């Protein structure tokens, strides 16, 4: 029997699906106001130290209301121990950061008021690759990443790292313990 799986932020199915199994992702998207909204939780099980990782998410930014607005961060707030994806200051490009330093930004401007799929990968040597809507979008390096697990935040950086809230909608945040291709 054929199967169809839909994921992401929604869509429309038209036509005769016959006897196909249909799996629809009904996870809700989270809307952040860019001021004080965020979700937090225990990051146990996420990649730590300098281990390889990939972080995938759907984002629909409304505006850049704060420099370094952050859709996702995790770890602790001490030198080299936190890991975050943030705006590159006030530009619509992302950087990967650790507490104390940032990497180079992705190549393309992230569109406002439109859904984009964004992925960051980091191998065990600090080599970072960015992907925007399934297309390679730049590489950089960030030496000395040593993520110590504590908590994760969606929509803001870790507590004590400043206020860098994300203004927009985020869905389907996923963290993998290897480098996705």
PDB file of C-alpha atoms in Angstrom:
ATOM      1  CA  UNK A   1       0.000   0.000   0.000  1.00  0.00           C
ATOM      2  CA  UNK A   2       1.367   3.424  -0.936  1.00  0.00           C
ATOM      3  CA  UNK A   3       1.993   6.014   1.749  1.00  0.00           C
ATOM      4  CA  UNK A   4       2.218   9.790   1.697  1.00  0.00           C
ATOM      5  CA  UNK A   5       3.853  11.751   4.509  1.00  0.00           C
ATOM      6  CA  UNK A   6       3.477  15.515   4.874  1.00  0.00           C
ATOM      7  CA  UNK A   7       5.758  17.502   7.173  1.00  0.00           C
ATOM      8  CA  UNK A   8       6.559  21.151   7.718  1.00  0.00           C
ATOM      9  CA  UNK A   9       4.158  24.033   7.985  1.00  0.00           C
ATOM     10  CA  UNK A  10       1.140  22.685   6.135  1.00  0.00           C
ATOM     11  CA  UNK A  11      -0.182  22.385   2.636  1.00  0.00           C
ATOM     12  CA  UNK A  12      -3.087  21.274   0.489  1.00  0.00           C
ATOM     13  CA  UNK A  13      -3.712  17.819  -0.940  1.00  0.00           C
ATOM     14  CA  UNK A  14      -5.997  17.589  -3.933  1.00  0.00           C
ATOM     15  CA  UNK A  15      -7.078  14.690  -6.100  1.00  0.00           C
ATOM     16  CA  UNK A  16      -7.852  11.017  -5.583  1.00  0.00           C
ATOM     17  CA  UNK A  17      -5.432   9.425  -3.125  1.00  0.00           C
ATOM     18  CA  UNK A  18      -7.004   6.006  -3.541  1.00  0.00           C
ATOM     19  CA  UNK A  19      -6.029   3.672  -0.702  1.00  0.00           C
ATOM     20  CA  UNK A  20      -2.883   5.631   0.243  1.00  0.00           C
ATOM     21  CA  UNK A  21      -1.975   6.044   3.899  1.00  0.00           C
ATOM     22  CA  UNK A  22      -1.592   9.732   4.725  1.00  0.00           C
ATOM     23  CA  UNK A  23       0.533  10.899   7.680  1.00  0.00           C
ATOM     24  CA  UNK A  24       0.062  14.621   8.355  1.00  0.00           C
ATOM     25  CA  UNK A  25       2.341  16.470  10.804  1.00  0.00           C
ATOM     26  CA  UNK A  26       0.041  18.504  13.060  1.00  0.00           C
ATOM     27  CA  UNK A  27       2.728  19.981  15.315  1.00  0.00           C
ATOM     28  CA  UNK A  28       1.882  23.564  16.154  1.00  0.00           C
ATOM     29  CA  UNK A  29       4.182  26.402  15.161  1.00  0.00           C
ATOM     30  CA  UNK A  30       5.336  28.721  17.958  1.00  0.00           C
ATOM     31  CA  UNK A  31       4.905  32.484  17.489  1.00  0.00           C
ATOM     32  CA  UNK A  32       7.399  34.734  19.300  1.00  0.00           C
ATOM     33  CA  UNK A  33       6.951  38.498  19.808  1.00  0.00           C
ATOM     34  CA  UNK A  34      10.648  39.472  19.677  1.00  0.00           C
ATOM     35  CA  UNK A  35      10.448  40.932  23.154  1.00  0.00           C
ATOM     36  CA  UNK A  36      10.131  38.334  25.906  1.00  0.00           C
ATOM     37  CA  UNK A  37       8.725  35.068  24.507  1.00  0.00           C
ATOM     38  CA  UNK A  38      10.677  31.808  24.561  1.00  0.00           C
ATOM     39  CA  UNK A  39      10.317  28.104  25.319  1.00  0.00           C
ATOM     40  CA  UNK A  40      12.838  26.355  27.557  1.00  0.00           C
ATOM     41  CA  UNK A  41      13.513  22.763  28.577  1.00  0.00           C
ATOM     42  CA  UNK A  42      16.091  20.180  29.586  1.00  0.00           C
ATOM     43  CA  UNK A  43      18.720  19.561  26.876  1.00  0.00           C
ATOM     44  CA  UNK A  44      19.748  16.111  28.169  1.00  0.00           C
ATOM     45  CA  UNK A  45      20.612  13.906  25.219  1.00  0.00           C
ATOM     46  CA  UNK A  46      21.616  16.716  22.855  1.00  0.00           C
ATOM     47  CA  UNK A  47      25.155  16.681  21.412  1.00  0.00           C
ATOM     48  CA  UNK A  48      27.707  17.991  23.905  1.00  0.00           C
ATOM     49  CA  UNK A  49      31.372  18.949  23.950  1.00  0.00           C
ATOM     50  CA  UNK A  50      32.675  19.393  20.413  1.00  0.00           C
ATOM     51  CA  UNK A  51      30.540  16.513  19.074  1.00  0.00           C
ATOM     52  CA  UNK A  52      29.015  16.680  15.614  1.00  0.00           C
ATOM     53  CA  UNK A  53      25.491  18.064  15.384  1.00  0.00           C
ATOM     54  CA  UNK A  54      22.828  19.286  12.999  1.00  0.00           C
ATOM     55  CA  UNK A  55      19.999  21.631  13.917  1.00  0.00           C
ATOM     56  CA  UNK A  56      17.015  21.896  11.616  1.00  0.00           C
ATOM     57  CA  UNK A  57      14.020  24.238  11.868  1.00  0.00           C
ATOM     58  CA  UNK A  58      11.314  26.000   9.929  1.00  0.00           C
ATOM     59  CA  UNK A  59      11.315  29.755  10.551  1.00  0.00           C
ATOM     60  CA  UNK A  60       9.101  32.637   9.474  1.00  0.00           C
ATOM     61  CA  UNK A  61      10.746  35.810  10.823  1.00  0.00           C
ATOM     62  CA  UNK A  62       8.553  38.906  11.165  1.00  0.00           C
ATOM     63  CA  UNK A  63      11.381  41.401  11.746  1.00  0.00           C
ATOM     64  CA  UNK A  64      14.766  41.792  13.382  1.00  0.00           C
ATOM     65  CA  UNK A  65      13.716  43.529  16.577  1.00  0.00           C
ATOM     66  CA  UNK A  66      16.865  42.705  18.564  1.00  0.00           C
ATOM     67  CA  UNK A  67      20.481  42.299  17.520  1.00  0.00           C
ATOM     68  CA  UNK A  68      21.432  38.620  17.637  1.00  0.00           C
ATOM     69  CA  UNK A  69      17.778  37.491  17.819  1.00  0.00           C
ATOM     70  CA  UNK A  70      17.969  33.764  18.461  1.00  0.00           C
ATOM     71  CA  UNK A  71      15.671  31.004  17.217  1.00  0.00           C
ATOM     72  CA  UNK A  72      17.571  28.252  19.111  1.00  0.00           C
ATOM     73  CA  UNK A  73      20.242  27.902  21.798  1.00  0.00           C
ATOM     74  CA  UNK A  74      21.350  25.289  24.323  1.00  0.00           C
ATOM     75  CA  UNK A  75      24.011  24.514  26.920  1.00  0.00           C
ATOM     76  CA  UNK A  76      25.349  26.705  29.713  1.00  0.00           C
ATOM     77  CA  UNK A  77      26.385  30.344  29.916  1.00  0.00           C
ATOM     78  CA  UNK A  78      30.119  30.206  30.449  1.00  0.00           C
ATOM     79  CA  UNK A  79      33.096  30.579  28.150  1.00  0.00           C
ATOM     80  CA  UNK A  80      32.696  28.322  25.071  1.00  0.00           C
ATOM     81  CA  UNK A  81      29.903  26.278  26.701  1.00  0.00           C
ATOM     82  CA  UNK A  82      26.689  27.588  25.132  1.00  0.00           C
ATOM     83  CA  UNK A  83      25.707  26.941  21.508  1.00  0.00           C
ATOM     84  CA  UNK A  84      23.328  29.219  19.607  1.00  0.00           C
ATOM     85  CA  UNK A  85      22.006  30.183  16.190  1.00  0.00           C
ATOM     86  CA  UNK A  86      21.436  33.959  16.070  1.00  0.00           C
ATOM     87  CA  UNK A  87      20.964  36.805  13.627  1.00  0.00           C
ATOM     88  CA  UNK A  88      24.292  38.256  12.517  1.00  0.00           C
ATOM     89  CA  UNK A  89      23.821  41.390  14.651  1.00  0.00           C
ATOM     90  CA  UNK A  90      21.031  43.213  12.779  1.00  0.00           C
ATOM     91  CA  UNK A  91      21.346  41.532   9.370  1.00  0.00           C
ATOM     92  CA  UNK A  92      18.961  38.870   8.067  1.00  0.00           C
ATOM     93  CA  UNK A  93      21.703  36.246   8.052  1.00  0.00           C
ATOM     94  CA  UNK A  94      22.497  33.713  10.768  1.00  0.00           C
ATOM     95  CA  UNK A  95      25.700  32.921  12.650  1.00  0.00           C
ATOM     96  CA  UNK A  96      26.501  30.046  14.966  1.00  0.00           C
ATOM     97  CA  UNK A  97      27.846  31.174  18.295  1.00  0.00           C
ATOM     98  CA  UNK A  98      29.238  29.855  21.513  1.00  0.00           C
ATOM     99  CA  UNK A  99      29.341  31.938  24.664  1.00  0.00           C
ATOM    100  CA  UNK A 100      32.226  34.291  23.892  1.00  0.00           C
ATOM    101  CA  UNK A 101      32.467  34.092  20.054  1.00  0.00           C
ATOM    102  CA  UNK A 102      30.515  33.813  16.794  1.00  0.00           C
ATOM    103  CA  UNK A 103      31.226  32.211  13.431  1.00  0.00           C
ATOM    104  CA  UNK A 104      30.830  33.681   9.969  1.00  0.00           C
ATOM    105  CA  UNK A 105      27.300  34.115   8.603  1.00  0.00           C
ATOM    106  CA  UNK A 106      25.392  32.126   6.008  1.00  0.00           C
ATOM    107  CA  UNK A 107      25.499  33.557   2.455  1.00  0.00           C
ATOM    108  CA  UNK A 108      21.868  34.421   1.672  1.00  0.00           C
ATOM    109  CA  UNK A 109      19.505  36.903   3.254  1.00  0.00           C
ATOM    110  CA  UNK A 110      16.724  35.135   5.172  1.00  0.00           C
ATOM    111  CA  UNK A 111      13.375  36.400   3.840  1.00  0.00           C
ATOM    112  CA  UNK A 112      11.013  38.141   6.266  1.00  0.00           C
ATOM    113  CA  UNK A 113       7.342  37.104   6.489  1.00  0.00           C
ATOM    114  CA  UNK A 114       7.957  33.871   4.563  1.00  0.00           C
ATOM    115  CA  UNK A 115       8.614  30.308   5.681  1.00  0.00           C
ATOM    116  CA  UNK A 116      12.176  29.043   5.229  1.00  0.00           C
ATOM    117  CA  UNK A 117      13.801  25.773   6.209  1.00  0.00           C
ATOM    118  CA  UNK A 118      17.164  26.432   7.872  1.00  0.00           C
ATOM    119  CA  UNK A 119      19.783  23.842   8.852  1.00  0.00           C
ATOM    120  CA  UNK A 120      23.150  24.261  10.563  1.00  0.00           C
ATOM    121  CA  UNK A 121      25.646  21.411  10.743  1.00  0.00           C
ATOM    122  CA  UNK A 122      28.887  21.268  12.722  1.00  0.00           C
ATOM    123  CA  UNK A 123      31.377  18.430  12.560  1.00  0.00           C
ATOM    124  CA  UNK A 124      33.596  17.495  15.516  1.00  0.00           C
ATOM    125  CA  UNK A 125      36.307  19.924  14.343  1.00  0.00           C
ATOM    126  CA  UNK A 126      34.219  23.116  14.348  1.00  0.00           C
ATOM    127  CA  UNK A 127      33.504  23.134  10.588  1.00  0.00           C
ATOM    128  CA  UNK A 128      30.042  24.616  10.051  1.00  0.00           C
ATOM    129  CA  UNK A 129      27.773  24.371   7.013  1.00  0.00           C
ATOM    130  CA  UNK A 130      24.547  26.310   6.482  1.00  0.00           C
ATOM    131  CA  UNK A 131      21.576  25.207   4.361  1.00  0.00           C
ATOM    132  CA  UNK A 132      18.635  27.390   3.366  1.00  0.00           C
ATOM    133  CA  UNK A 133      15.604  25.679   1.825  1.00  0.00           C
ATOM    134  CA  UNK A 134      17.609  22.558   1.037  1.00  0.00           C
ATOM    135  CA  UNK A 135      20.459  24.376  -0.720  1.00  0.00           C
ATOM    136  CA  UNK A 136      24.018  24.754   0.628  1.00  0.00           C
ATOM    137  CA  UNK A 137      24.342  28.357   1.844  1.00  0.00           C
ATOM    138  CA  UNK A 138      27.878  28.846   3.088  1.00  0.00           C
ATOM    139  CA  UNK A 139      30.521  27.389   5.366  1.00  0.00           C
ATOM    140  CA  UNK A 140      32.623  28.727   8.206  1.00  0.00           C
ATOM    141  CA  UNK A 141      34.490  27.490  11.276  1.00  0.00           C
ATOM    142  CA  UNK A 142      34.114  28.033  15.006  1.00  0.00           C
ATOM    143  CA  UNK A 143      36.995  26.658  17.046  1.00  0.00           C
ATOM    144  CA  UNK A 144      36.768  25.655  20.684  1.00  0.00           C
ATOM    145  CA  UNK A 145      33.103  24.648  20.896  1.00  0.00           C
ATOM    146  CA  UNK A 146      32.667  22.714  24.141  1.00  0.00           C
ATOM    147  CA  UNK A 147      28.934  22.598  24.814  1.00  0.00           C
ATOM    148  CA  UNK A 148      28.096  21.704  28.409  1.00  0.00           C
ATOM    149  CA  UNK A 149      24.482  20.575  28.703  1.00  0.00           C
ATOM    150  CA  UNK A 150      21.975  22.377  30.929  1.00  0.00           C
ATOM    151  CA  UNK A 151      18.900  23.766  29.103  1.00  0.00           C
ATOM    152  CA  UNK A 152      17.661  24.636  25.625  1.00  0.00           C
ATOM    153  CA  UNK A 153      15.734  27.702  24.516  1.00  0.00           C
ATOM    154  CA  UNK A 154      13.632  28.223  21.428  1.00  0.00           C
ATOM    155  CA  UNK A 155      13.075  31.910  20.652  1.00  0.00           C
ATOM    156  CA  UNK A 156      15.899  33.397  22.765  1.00  0.00           C
ATOM    157  CA  UNK A 157      19.509  32.881  23.842  1.00  0.00           C
ATOM    158  CA  UNK A 158      20.332  31.230  27.149  1.00  0.00           C
ATOM    159  CA  UNK A 159      19.487  33.108  30.332  1.00  0.00           C
ATOM    160  CA  UNK A 160      22.389  35.355  31.332  1.00  0.00           C
ATOM    161  CA  UNK A 161      23.555  35.737  27.733  1.00  0.00           C
ATOM    162  CA  UNK A 162      21.499  38.919  27.277  1.00  0.00           C
ATOM    163  CA  UNK A 163      18.114  39.521  25.666  1.00  0.00           C
ATOM    164  CA  UNK A 164      18.182  38.424  22.063  1.00  0.00           C
ATOM    165  CA  UNK A 165      14.624  37.335  21.365  1.00  0.00           C
ATOM    166  CA  UNK A 166      13.458  36.071  17.978  1.00  0.00           C
ATOM    167  CA  UNK A 167      10.512  37.873  16.349  1.00  0.00           C
ATOM    168  CA  UNK A 168       8.515  35.436  14.239  1.00  0.00           C
ATOM    169  CA  UNK A 169       7.280  31.866  14.023  1.00  0.00           C
ATOM    170  CA  UNK A 170       9.325  28.690  14.521  1.00  0.00           C
ATOM    171  CA  UNK A 171       8.258  25.103  13.838  1.00  0.00           C
ATOM    172  CA  UNK A 172       9.762  21.617  13.825  1.00  0.00           C
ATOM    173  CA  UNK A 173      13.051  22.299  15.637  1.00  0.00           C
ATOM    174  CA  UNK A 174      15.117  19.121  15.461  1.00  0.00           C
ATOM    175  CA  UNK A 175      18.610  18.385  16.780  1.00  0.00           C
ATOM    176  CA  UNK A 176      20.628  15.460  15.405  1.00  0.00           C
ATOM    177  CA  UNK A 177      23.887  14.008  16.763  1.00  0.00           C
ATOM    178  CA  UNK A 178      25.544  13.788  13.354  1.00  0.00           C
ATOM    179  CA  UNK A 179      26.215  15.932  10.298  1.00  0.00           C
ATOM    180  CA  UNK A 180      23.283  15.781   7.904  1.00  0.00           C
ATOM    181  CA  UNK A 181      24.099  16.008   4.190  1.00  0.00           C
TER     182      UNK A 181
END
